[in-house]
Structures are given as C-alpha cells and as structure tokens.
C-alpha cells in the first residue's frame, strides 16, 4: 500500500478476511482505506503516512533556540489503555531543545536532522534511521531544511507499578506461563 494515500483509519477483521488469500486481504484493506470505511467491529487501526494530513503542532516558544521551526503532527494510533501512541511528525528548518516526557522511539522517513544529547554526543537522523529518547531526557535538534518522522511513544511506567510488574513477570517465567518472544522481539 502506498504511504502517500490519505490518512484514513480502517481495519480488516478476522471474520471479514478469513475467506481471503493474503493478496485479497490487502486488496480489501486498500479498498476500505480508500473509501474511508471503518468496520464497526474493527480490531486494528490502519493509517497511511500522508504529509498533507499533518496539522500545525507548534513547538513551545521557549524551546526554540534559532530560526522559526514549524512543526506539524497527526496521531496515527493510540494504545487501548493510554500508555502508548504513534504519531507522524514533521518540522521545517530551525534549532530547538526538545524535552521528552515519554519514552520515544523515532524512525526518520524524510529529510535530515542533527541531534545533540546532554553529553554532547551528536546523532545524525536521516531516512531509515531509528533513535530512542528515554523519558526525562532532553536533546537539541538542528533541522537544516526539513525532517519527517514516525514517533512511537510510551508513557514510562511509574516506579510503584514497575516493581510489582517485574515480580509478576519473573513468577510467570518461573512457572513457565509467560510466552516466549520470537527472534528477540
């Protein structure tokens, strides 16, 4: 499916797609996507990356260090419990300091950026490059012309929930109840 299609949310449910081969499922999803239909009993969210659908999302003025960077963003999906989100984001030329309140993994899809962390390490962002920013950190972004990314965001787990969750996972592993991840995932 082309990433230039309009951003529409749709899904192919298991019952609708069970009689279709893989290419037929793709064709059905593409048809529903183009028509802007969202089945009532949808399980999944399908979103295309369309720069034309990005909406203004101004950078906080006191974060801007140089220039007049214009950021735009559109939400692609949200987790069922509000702990995760996926966003499509772009920004024009400028320099700014970004402060991360959530864990954020980005995948750059267009343009270039130079990012400097608090230790002075410089990271070059370009299409196909991924970078992880832990919650509570900050970075200086220098965008020479334009950058576009997909951001995978996760709210950090509060300490009072993290420890019990780790204990439960360990007990599940000991009891053999935890499913094994494949290929290190």
XYZ file of C-alpha atoms in Angstrom:
185
model
C 0.000 0.000 0.000
C 1.404 3.410 -0.893
C 2.356 5.615 2.028
C 1.052 8.594 0.067
C -2.606 7.572 0.447
C -4.836 9.820 2.541
C -4.814 9.127 6.257
C -7.874 7.042 6.953
C -8.397 4.576 9.740
C -9.794 1.203 8.823
C -9.340 -2.429 9.624
C -9.888 -5.864 8.242
C -11.458 -8.047 10.901
C -10.702 -11.725 11.217
C -14.212 -12.716 10.156
C -14.205 -10.474 7.084
C -10.763 -11.590 5.969
C -10.870 -15.287 6.828
C -12.018 -16.297 3.336
C -9.435 -14.211 1.514
C -5.907 -15.014 0.454
C -3.193 -12.572 1.517
C -3.415 -10.523 -1.658
C -7.193 -10.413 -1.380
C -6.888 -9.182 2.230
C -4.557 -6.439 1.035
C -6.966 -5.506 -1.752
C -9.901 -5.420 0.691
C -7.947 -3.254 3.131
C -6.897 -0.901 0.317
C -10.499 -0.605 -0.890
C -11.795 0.116 2.616
C -8.910 2.502 3.201
C -9.623 4.482 0.041
C -13.339 4.576 0.800
C -12.682 5.786 4.354
C -14.742 2.965 5.833
C -14.186 1.745 9.365
C -15.943 -1.554 10.088
C -17.991 -1.472 13.273
C -16.198 -4.468 14.798
C -12.683 -3.417 13.763
C -9.746 -4.685 15.790
C -6.848 -2.885 14.156
C -6.084 0.656 13.054
C -4.643 1.263 9.607
C -3.063 4.639 8.905
C -1.091 5.913 5.930
C 1.704 8.476 6.100
C 0.405 11.477 4.180
C 2.342 14.719 4.785
C -0.703 16.671 3.542
C -2.676 15.438 6.583
C -0.204 16.843 9.128
C -1.667 19.632 11.289
C 0.167 22.509 12.993
C 1.725 21.441 16.309
C 3.812 24.427 17.386
C 6.992 23.870 19.334
C 6.862 25.649 22.688
C 8.349 29.118 22.066
C 10.842 28.895 24.967
C 12.235 25.655 23.452
C 13.204 27.391 20.178
C 16.883 28.383 20.032
C 17.207 29.608 16.418
C 15.002 30.234 13.420
C 11.276 29.709 13.122
C 10.770 25.930 13.010
C 7.211 24.951 12.113
C 6.202 21.548 13.433
C 3.199 19.554 12.262
C 1.790 16.316 13.607
C -1.031 13.820 13.262
C -1.807 10.951 15.606
C -1.800 7.575 13.844
C -2.855 5.341 16.734
C -3.266 5.092 20.497
C -2.883 2.107 22.779
C -6.029 0.769 24.389
C -5.022 1.888 27.880
C -3.478 5.255 27.040
C 0.116 4.167 27.647
C 1.240 4.277 24.008
C 0.753 6.322 20.861
C 2.127 6.528 17.345
C 2.480 9.914 15.664
C 3.536 11.218 12.253
C 5.532 14.448 12.749
C 7.445 16.937 10.617
C 9.392 20.138 11.160
C 10.929 22.852 8.991
C 14.365 24.458 9.450
C 15.372 25.635 12.894
C 17.114 24.739 16.128
C 15.265 23.821 19.311
C 15.598 21.951 22.580
C 13.150 19.069 22.989
C 12.242 17.669 26.408
C 10.917 14.089 26.484
C 8.099 13.314 28.902
C 7.534 9.861 27.386
C 9.916 7.194 26.084
C 10.054 7.879 22.350
C 11.465 5.798 19.529
C 11.562 7.591 16.194
C 12.010 6.344 12.659
C 13.025 9.102 10.269
C 11.276 8.901 6.897
C 12.353 12.101 5.112
C 14.916 14.888 5.422
C 17.809 15.287 7.832
C 18.454 16.402 11.398
C 21.408 16.688 13.756
C 20.527 15.841 17.357
C 22.842 16.512 20.300
C 22.286 14.924 23.717
C 23.278 16.452 27.071
C 26.632 14.626 26.994
C 27.496 16.277 23.669
C 27.056 13.155 21.533
C 25.768 14.002 18.054
C 23.302 11.772 16.197
C 22.522 12.172 12.501
C 18.891 11.469 11.626
C 18.015 10.562 8.026
C 15.519 8.241 6.309
C 15.715 4.704 7.651
C 17.495 5.673 10.888
C 15.871 4.955 14.257
C 16.682 6.673 17.539
C 15.419 6.146 21.115
C 14.893 9.002 23.601
C 14.209 7.944 27.225
C 11.593 9.880 29.188
C 13.149 12.624 31.286
C 15.927 13.432 28.806
C 16.410 16.438 26.535
C 18.082 16.932 23.169
C 18.943 19.806 20.865
C 17.541 19.383 17.359
C 19.125 21.194 14.396
C 16.988 20.861 11.274
C 18.793 22.304 8.214
C 15.730 22.179 5.922
C 13.066 19.640 6.829
C 12.628 16.435 8.821
C 9.757 13.960 8.986
C 9.464 11.029 11.374
C 7.190 8.420 12.855
C 7.257 8.555 16.668
C 6.415 5.521 18.786
C 5.674 6.861 22.274
C 5.286 5.019 25.551
C 4.416 6.555 28.876
C 7.013 5.487 31.452
C 5.706 3.005 33.987
C 5.556 4.596 37.460
C 8.006 3.088 39.964
C 5.185 1.895 42.215
C 3.852 -0.211 39.301
C 7.174 -1.254 37.784
C 8.448 -3.342 40.691
C 5.250 -5.423 41.115
C 5.110 -5.925 37.338
C 8.701 -7.232 37.309
C 7.911 -9.619 40.183
C 4.841 -10.942 38.341
C 6.840 -11.429 35.092
C 9.566 -13.302 36.988
C 6.989 -15.578 38.657
C 5.382 -16.218 35.261
C 8.777 -17.163 33.800
C 9.493 -19.494 36.724
C 6.075 -21.126 36.343
C 6.501 -21.360 32.560
C 3.393 -19.255 31.977
C 4.997 -16.418 30.062
C 5.002 -16.769 26.278
C 8.389 -16.740 24.601
C 9.194 -13.901 22.254
C 10.403 -14.929 18.823
C 13.512 -13.518 17.142
C 14.358 -11.480 20.216
C 11.151 -9.467 19.942
